[in-house]
Tab-separated table of C-alpha atoms and ligand atoms in Angstrom:
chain	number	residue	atom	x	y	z
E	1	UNK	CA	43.633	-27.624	-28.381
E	2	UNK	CA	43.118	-29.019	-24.338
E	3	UNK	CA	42.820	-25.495	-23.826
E	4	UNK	CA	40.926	-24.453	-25.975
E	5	UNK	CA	38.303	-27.626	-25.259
E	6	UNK	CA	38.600	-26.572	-21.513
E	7	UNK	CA	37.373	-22.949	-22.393
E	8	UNK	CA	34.935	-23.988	-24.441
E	9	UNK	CA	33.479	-26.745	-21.516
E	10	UNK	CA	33.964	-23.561	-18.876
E	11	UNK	CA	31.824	-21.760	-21.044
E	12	UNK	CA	29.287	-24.371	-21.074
E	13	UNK	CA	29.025	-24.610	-17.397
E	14	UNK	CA	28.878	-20.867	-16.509
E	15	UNK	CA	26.051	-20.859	-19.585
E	16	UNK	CA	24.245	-23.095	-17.411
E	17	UNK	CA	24.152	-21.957	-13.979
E	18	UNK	CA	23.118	-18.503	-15.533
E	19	UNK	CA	20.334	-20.506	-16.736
E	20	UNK	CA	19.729	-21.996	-13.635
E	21	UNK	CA	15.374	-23.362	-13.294
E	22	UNK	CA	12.969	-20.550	-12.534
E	23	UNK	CA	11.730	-20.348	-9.295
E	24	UNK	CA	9.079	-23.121	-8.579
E	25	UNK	CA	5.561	-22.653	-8.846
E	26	UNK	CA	3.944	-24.703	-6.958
E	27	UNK	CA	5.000	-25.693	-3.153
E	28	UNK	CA	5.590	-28.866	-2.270
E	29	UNK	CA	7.177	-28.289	1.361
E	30	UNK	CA	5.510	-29.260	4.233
E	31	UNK	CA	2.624	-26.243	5.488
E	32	UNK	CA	3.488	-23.837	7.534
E	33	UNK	CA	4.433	-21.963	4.133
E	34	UNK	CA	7.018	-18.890	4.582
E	35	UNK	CA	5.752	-16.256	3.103
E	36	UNK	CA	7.534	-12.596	3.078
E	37	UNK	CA	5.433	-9.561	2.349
E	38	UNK	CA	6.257	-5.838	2.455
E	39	UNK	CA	3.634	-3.326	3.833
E	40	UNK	CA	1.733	-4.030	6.868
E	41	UNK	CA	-2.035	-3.918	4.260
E	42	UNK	CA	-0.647	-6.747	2.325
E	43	UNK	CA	0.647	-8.650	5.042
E	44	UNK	CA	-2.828	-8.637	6.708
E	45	UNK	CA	-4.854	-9.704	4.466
E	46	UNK	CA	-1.970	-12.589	3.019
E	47	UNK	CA	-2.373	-13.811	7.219
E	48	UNK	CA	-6.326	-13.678	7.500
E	49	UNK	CA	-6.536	-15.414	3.920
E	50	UNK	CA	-3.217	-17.844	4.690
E	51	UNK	CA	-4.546	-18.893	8.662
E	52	UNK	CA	-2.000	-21.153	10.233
E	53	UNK	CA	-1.125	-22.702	6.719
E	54	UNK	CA	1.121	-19.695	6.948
E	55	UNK	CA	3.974	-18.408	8.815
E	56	UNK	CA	4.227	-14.630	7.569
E	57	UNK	CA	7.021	-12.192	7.850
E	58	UNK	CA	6.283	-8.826	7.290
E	59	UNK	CA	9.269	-6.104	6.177
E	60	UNK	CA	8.138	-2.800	6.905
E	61	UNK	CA	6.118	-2.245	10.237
E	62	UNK	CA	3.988	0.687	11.808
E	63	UNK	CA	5.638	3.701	10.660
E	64	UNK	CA	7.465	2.649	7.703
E	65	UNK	CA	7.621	4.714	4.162
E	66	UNK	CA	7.289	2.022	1.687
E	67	UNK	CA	8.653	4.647	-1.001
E	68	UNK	CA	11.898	5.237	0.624
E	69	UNK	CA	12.644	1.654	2.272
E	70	UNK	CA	15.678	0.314	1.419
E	71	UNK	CA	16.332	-3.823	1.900
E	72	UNK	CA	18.681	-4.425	5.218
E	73	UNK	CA	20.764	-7.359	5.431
E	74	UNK	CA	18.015	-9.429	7.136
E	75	UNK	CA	15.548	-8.590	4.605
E	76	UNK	CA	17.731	-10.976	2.395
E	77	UNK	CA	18.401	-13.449	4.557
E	78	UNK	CA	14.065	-13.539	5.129
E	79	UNK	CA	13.497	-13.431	1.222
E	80	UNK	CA	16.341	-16.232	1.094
E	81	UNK	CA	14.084	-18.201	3.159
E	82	UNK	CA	10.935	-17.944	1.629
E	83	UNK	CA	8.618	-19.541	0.156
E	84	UNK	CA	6.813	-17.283	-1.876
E	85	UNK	CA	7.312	-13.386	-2.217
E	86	UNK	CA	4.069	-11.308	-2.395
E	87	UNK	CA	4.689	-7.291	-2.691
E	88	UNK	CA	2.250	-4.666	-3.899
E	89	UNK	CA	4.283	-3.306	-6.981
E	90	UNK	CA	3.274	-0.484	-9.312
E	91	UNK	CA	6.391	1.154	-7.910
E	92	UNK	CA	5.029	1.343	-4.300
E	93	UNK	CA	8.182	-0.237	-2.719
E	94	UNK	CA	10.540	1.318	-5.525
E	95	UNK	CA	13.875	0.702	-3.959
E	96	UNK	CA	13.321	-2.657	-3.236
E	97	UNK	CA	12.858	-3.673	-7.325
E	98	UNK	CA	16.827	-4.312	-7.409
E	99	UNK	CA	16.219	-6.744	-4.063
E	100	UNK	CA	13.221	-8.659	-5.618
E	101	UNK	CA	15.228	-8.989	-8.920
E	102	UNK	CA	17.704	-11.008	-7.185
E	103	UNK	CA	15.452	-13.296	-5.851
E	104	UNK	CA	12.948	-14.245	-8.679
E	105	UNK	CA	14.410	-16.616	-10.151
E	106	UNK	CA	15.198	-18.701	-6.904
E	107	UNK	CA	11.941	-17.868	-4.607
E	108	UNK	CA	8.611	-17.225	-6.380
E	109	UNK	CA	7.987	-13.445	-6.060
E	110	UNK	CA	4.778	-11.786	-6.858
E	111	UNK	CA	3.486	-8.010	-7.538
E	112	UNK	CA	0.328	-9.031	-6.530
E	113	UNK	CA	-1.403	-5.358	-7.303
E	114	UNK	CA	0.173	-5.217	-10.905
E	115	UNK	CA	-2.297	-8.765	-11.512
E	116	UNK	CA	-5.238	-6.086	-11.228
E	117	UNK	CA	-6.695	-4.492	-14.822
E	118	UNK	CA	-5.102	-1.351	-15.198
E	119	UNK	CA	-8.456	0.041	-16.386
E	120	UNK	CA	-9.562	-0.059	-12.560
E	121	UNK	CA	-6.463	1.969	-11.288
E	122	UNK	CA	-5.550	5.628	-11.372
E	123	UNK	CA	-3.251	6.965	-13.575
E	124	UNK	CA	-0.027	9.463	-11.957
E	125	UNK	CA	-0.245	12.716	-13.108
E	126	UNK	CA	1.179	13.124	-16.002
E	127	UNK	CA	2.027	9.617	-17.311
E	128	UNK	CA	-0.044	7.283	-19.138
E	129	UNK	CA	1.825	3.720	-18.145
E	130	UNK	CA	2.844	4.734	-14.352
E	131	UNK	CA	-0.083	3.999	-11.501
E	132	UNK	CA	-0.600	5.476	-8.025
E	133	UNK	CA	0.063	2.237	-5.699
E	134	UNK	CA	-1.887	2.909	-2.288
E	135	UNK	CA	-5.511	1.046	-3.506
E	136	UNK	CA	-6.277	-0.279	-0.471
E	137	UNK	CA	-7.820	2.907	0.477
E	138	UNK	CA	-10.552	1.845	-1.627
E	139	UNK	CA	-12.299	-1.262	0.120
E	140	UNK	CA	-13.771	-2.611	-2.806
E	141	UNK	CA	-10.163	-2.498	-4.822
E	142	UNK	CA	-8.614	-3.979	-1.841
E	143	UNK	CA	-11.164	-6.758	-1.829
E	144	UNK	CA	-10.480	-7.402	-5.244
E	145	UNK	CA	-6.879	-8.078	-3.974
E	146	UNK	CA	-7.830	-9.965	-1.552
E	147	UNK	CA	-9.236	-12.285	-4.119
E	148	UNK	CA	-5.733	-12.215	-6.469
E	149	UNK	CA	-4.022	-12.915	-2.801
E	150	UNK	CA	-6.249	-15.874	-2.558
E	151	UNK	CA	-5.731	-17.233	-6.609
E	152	UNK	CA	-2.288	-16.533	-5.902
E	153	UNK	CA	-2.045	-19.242	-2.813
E	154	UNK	CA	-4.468	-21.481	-4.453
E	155	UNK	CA	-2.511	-21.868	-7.723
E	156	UNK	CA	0.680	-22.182	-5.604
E	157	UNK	CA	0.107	-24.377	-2.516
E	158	UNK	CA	-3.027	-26.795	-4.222
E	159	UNK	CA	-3.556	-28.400	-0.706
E	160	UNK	CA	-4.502	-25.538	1.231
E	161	UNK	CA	-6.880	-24.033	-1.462
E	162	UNK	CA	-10.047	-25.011	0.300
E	163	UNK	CA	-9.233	-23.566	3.101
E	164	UNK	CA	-7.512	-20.472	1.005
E	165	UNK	CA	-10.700	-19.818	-0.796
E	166	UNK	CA	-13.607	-20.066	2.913
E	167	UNK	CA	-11.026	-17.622	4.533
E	168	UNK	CA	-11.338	-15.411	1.455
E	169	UNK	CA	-14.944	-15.190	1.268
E	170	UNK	CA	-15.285	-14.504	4.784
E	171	UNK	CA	-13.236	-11.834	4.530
E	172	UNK	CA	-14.503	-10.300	1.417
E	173	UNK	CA	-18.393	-10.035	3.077
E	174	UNK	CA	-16.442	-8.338	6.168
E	175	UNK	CA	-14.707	-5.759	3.513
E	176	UNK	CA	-18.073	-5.710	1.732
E	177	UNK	CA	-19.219	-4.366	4.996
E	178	UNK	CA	-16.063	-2.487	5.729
E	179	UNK	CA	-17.005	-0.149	2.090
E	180	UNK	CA	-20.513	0.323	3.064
E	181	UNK	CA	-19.604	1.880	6.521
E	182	UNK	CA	-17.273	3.854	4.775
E	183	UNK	CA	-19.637	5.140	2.472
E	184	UNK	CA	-22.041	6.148	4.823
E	185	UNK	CA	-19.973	7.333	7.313
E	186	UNK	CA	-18.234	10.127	4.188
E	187	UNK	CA	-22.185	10.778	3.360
E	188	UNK	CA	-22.403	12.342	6.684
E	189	UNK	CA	-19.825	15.250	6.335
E	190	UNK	CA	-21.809	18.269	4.743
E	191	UNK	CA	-20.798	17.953	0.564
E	192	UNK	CA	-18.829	21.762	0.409
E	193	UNK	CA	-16.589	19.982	3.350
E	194	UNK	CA	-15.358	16.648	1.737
E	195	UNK	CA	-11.554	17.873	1.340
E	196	UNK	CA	-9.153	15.995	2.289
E	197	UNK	CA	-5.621	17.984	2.660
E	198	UNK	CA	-2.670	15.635	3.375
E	199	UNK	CA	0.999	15.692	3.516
E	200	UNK	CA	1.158	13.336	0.164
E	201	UNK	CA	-0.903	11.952	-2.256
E	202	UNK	CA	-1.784	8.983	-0.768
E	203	UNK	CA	-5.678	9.215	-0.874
E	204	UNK	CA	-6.326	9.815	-4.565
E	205	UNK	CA	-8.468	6.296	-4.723
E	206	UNK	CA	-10.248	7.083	-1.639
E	207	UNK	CA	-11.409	10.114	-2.806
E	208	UNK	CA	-12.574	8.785	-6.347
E	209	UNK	CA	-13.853	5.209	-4.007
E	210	UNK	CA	-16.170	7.535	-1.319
E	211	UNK	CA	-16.784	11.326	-3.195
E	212	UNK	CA	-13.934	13.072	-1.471
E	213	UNK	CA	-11.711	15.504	-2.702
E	214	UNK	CA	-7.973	15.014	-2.613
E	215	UNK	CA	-5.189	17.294	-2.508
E	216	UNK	CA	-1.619	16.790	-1.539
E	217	UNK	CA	0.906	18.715	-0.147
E	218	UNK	CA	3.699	16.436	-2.148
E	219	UNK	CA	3.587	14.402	-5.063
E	220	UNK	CA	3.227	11.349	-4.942
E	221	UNK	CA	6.366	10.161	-3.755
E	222	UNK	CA	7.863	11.463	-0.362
E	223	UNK	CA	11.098	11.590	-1.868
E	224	UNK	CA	10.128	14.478	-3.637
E	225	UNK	CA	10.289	18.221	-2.067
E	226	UNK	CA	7.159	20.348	-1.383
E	227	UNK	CA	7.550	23.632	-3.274
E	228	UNK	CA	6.915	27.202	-1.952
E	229	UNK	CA	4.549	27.197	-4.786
E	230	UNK	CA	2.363	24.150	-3.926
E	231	UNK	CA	1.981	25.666	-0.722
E	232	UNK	CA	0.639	29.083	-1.668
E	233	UNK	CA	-2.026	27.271	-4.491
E	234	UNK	CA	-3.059	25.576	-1.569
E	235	UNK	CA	-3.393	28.020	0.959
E	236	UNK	CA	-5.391	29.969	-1.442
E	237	UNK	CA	-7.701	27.022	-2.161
E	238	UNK	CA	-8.131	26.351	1.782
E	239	UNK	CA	-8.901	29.991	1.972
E	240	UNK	CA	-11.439	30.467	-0.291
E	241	UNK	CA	-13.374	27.159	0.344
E	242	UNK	CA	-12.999	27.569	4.103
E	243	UNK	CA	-11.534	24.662	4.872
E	244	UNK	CA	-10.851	24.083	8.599
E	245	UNK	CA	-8.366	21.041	8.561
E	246	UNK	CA	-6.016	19.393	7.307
E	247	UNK	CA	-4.371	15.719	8.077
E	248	UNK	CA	-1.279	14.470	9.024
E	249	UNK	CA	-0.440	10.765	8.287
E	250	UNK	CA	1.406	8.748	10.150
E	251	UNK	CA	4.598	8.048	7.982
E	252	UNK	CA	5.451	11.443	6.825
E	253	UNK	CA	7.264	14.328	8.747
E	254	UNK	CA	4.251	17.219	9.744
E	255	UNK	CA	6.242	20.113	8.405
E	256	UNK	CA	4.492	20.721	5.281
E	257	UNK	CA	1.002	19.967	6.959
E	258	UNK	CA	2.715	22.980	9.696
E	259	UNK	CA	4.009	25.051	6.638
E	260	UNK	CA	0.270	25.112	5.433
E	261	UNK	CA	-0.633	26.157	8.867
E	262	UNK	CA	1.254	29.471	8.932
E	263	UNK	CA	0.372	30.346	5.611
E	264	UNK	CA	-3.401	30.589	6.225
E	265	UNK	CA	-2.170	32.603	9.421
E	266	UNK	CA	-0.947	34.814	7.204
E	267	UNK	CA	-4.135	35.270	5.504
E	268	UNK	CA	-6.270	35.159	8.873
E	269	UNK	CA	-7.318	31.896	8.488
E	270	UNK	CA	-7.561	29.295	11.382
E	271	UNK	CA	-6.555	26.017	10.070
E	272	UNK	CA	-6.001	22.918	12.411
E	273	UNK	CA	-4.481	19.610	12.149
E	274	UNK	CA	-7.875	17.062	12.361
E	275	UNK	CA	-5.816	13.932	13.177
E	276	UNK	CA	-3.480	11.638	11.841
E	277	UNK	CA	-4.318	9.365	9.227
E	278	UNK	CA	-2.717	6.166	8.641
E	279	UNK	CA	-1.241	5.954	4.705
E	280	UNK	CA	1.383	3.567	3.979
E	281	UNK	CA	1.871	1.613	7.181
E	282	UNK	CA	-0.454	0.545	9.831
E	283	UNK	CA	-0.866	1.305	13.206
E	284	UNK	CA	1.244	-0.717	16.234
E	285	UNK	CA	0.918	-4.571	16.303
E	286	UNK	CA	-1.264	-5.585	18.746
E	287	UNK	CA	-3.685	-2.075	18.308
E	288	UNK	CA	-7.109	-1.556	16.467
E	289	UNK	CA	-5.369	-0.063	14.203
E	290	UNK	CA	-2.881	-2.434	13.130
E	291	UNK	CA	-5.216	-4.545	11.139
E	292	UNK	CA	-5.960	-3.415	7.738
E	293	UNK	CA	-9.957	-3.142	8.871
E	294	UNK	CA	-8.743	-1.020	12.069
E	295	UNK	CA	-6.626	1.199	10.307
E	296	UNK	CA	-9.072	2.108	7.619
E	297	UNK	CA	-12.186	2.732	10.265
E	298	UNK	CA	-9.728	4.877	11.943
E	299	UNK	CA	-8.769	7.342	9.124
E	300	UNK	CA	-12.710	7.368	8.249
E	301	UNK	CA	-13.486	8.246	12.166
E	302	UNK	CA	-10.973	10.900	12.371
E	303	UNK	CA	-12.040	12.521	9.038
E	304	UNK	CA	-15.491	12.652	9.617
E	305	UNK	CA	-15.295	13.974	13.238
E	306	UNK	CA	-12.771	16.834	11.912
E	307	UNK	CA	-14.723	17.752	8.857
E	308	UNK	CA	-18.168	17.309	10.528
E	309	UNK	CA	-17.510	19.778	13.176
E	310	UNK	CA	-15.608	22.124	10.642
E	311	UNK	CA	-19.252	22.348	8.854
A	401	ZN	ZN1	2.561	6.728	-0.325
């Protein structure tokens, strides 16, 4: 009977700490707030929004494939010591989900993208319930995160909000800005010319955003292997439209982007590389391009000085 009374009060406890409280939702610490973000674009605009209310750490820096990263042991012991999670989501950082899971329910972790109506993102290929993650390559979408960024801080650390919500709407006018430069500056490649080859598909809401056409040499995951075929369809296209470049972006391997290359030699077709684009990671700390407003003038810069001359 003791025994069985024991069992039953073991029980009870383990029931409980499986149950432990959700994470909180409001801070109540004393500011600077530790916040832990993945890619360098989210991480920027979480800083200019979070000023020194904020201590940030950032996971994946200049360089870094967001598809492929995997969570080293640091990574935990960061996300331990958080505050508050924010990561873009819609499968963006996809080997991370197992890391996240483990924290939610003791640090208050966000998908901050997935908070966006789905009407305003593009579907992948194929599925009906599965987006394509990289949005901030369309200003106005990334503004719009901005904004959830700055709900987001304001809902969970009250005293800062007024100072949240000024930081927010000065940045928003200088994305507001940011779009229109990009607009104008795509407007000045000649309208047969606005193709934009890359190694992945990272650029799909950049082309719908500005009027360019998008094709990638992969899917849109790097994990997954460029056919032979995908190649050829494309080497025909470049071809025909005589298109004189293609981009390479900064965290995937050129050899597809090179593989494309030979194959119009083949067919007596000069095709160059026009640059290399930043896609999932930003350029090195401390550089132009290592803001998120730095690394998107860049990528416009470099493809309308390529495509320009090409016309
Ligand atoms: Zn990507």
């Amino acid at each position: 009977m003791i025994r069985l009374l024991l069992a039953s009060l073991l029980a009870t406890t383990v029931g409980c700490t499986a149950r432990s409280a959700p994470a909180p939702s409001t801070f109540t610490g004393t500011a600077p707030l530790q916040i832990t973000c993945t890619v360098g674009m989210l991480g920027d605009i979480v800083k200019r929004i979070g000023g020194e209310r904020v201590e940030l750490t950032t996971l994946m820096g200049p360089g870094t494939d967001p598809h492929l990263y995997r969570a080293v042991p640091s990574d935990r012991k960061k996300l331990e010591q958080s505050d508050l999670v924010l990561y873009c989501g819609l499968h963006l950082e996809g080997n991370l989900g197992p890391t996240f899971d483990a924290f939610r329910s003791r640090v208050r972790t966000v998908a901050i993208c997935e908070k966006l109506d789905p009407s305003v993102l593009l579907s992948e290929e194929g599925t009906a319930d599965s987006y394509d993650p990289h949005l901030w390559f369309d200003v106005s979408l990334w503004s719009s995160v901005a904004q959830l960024v700055c709900d987001e801080l304001c809902e969970f650390d009250r005293a800062g909000a007024s100072e949240y919500t000024a930081r927010t709407k000065a940045l928003r006018t200088e994305l507001a800005a940011l779009h229109q430069y990009v607009t104008e500056q795509v407007q000045t490649i000649a309208e047969g010319q606005r193709v934009m080859i890359t190694a992945h598909d990272a650029f799909r809401y950049f082309g719908r955003a500005y009027g360019i056409e998008v094709m990638g040499i992969q899917g849109l995951s790097t994990a997954d292997e460029a056919g032979v075929r995908r190649i050829g369809e494309l080497v025909e296209f470049i071809v025909e439209r005589k298109i004189s470049a293609v981009f390479v972006e900064s965290t995937i391997s050129e050899d597809n982007v090179r593989a494309l290359i030979e194959g119009c030699k083949a067919r007596n077709h000069a095709l160059r590389i026009g640059g290399e684009l930043f896609s999932d990671a930003m350029g090195a700390k401390d550089s132009a391009e290592g803001t998120y407003v730095g690394m998107i003038r860049n990528n416009v810069n470099t493809l309308v000085q390529a495509l320009r001359r090409s016309s």
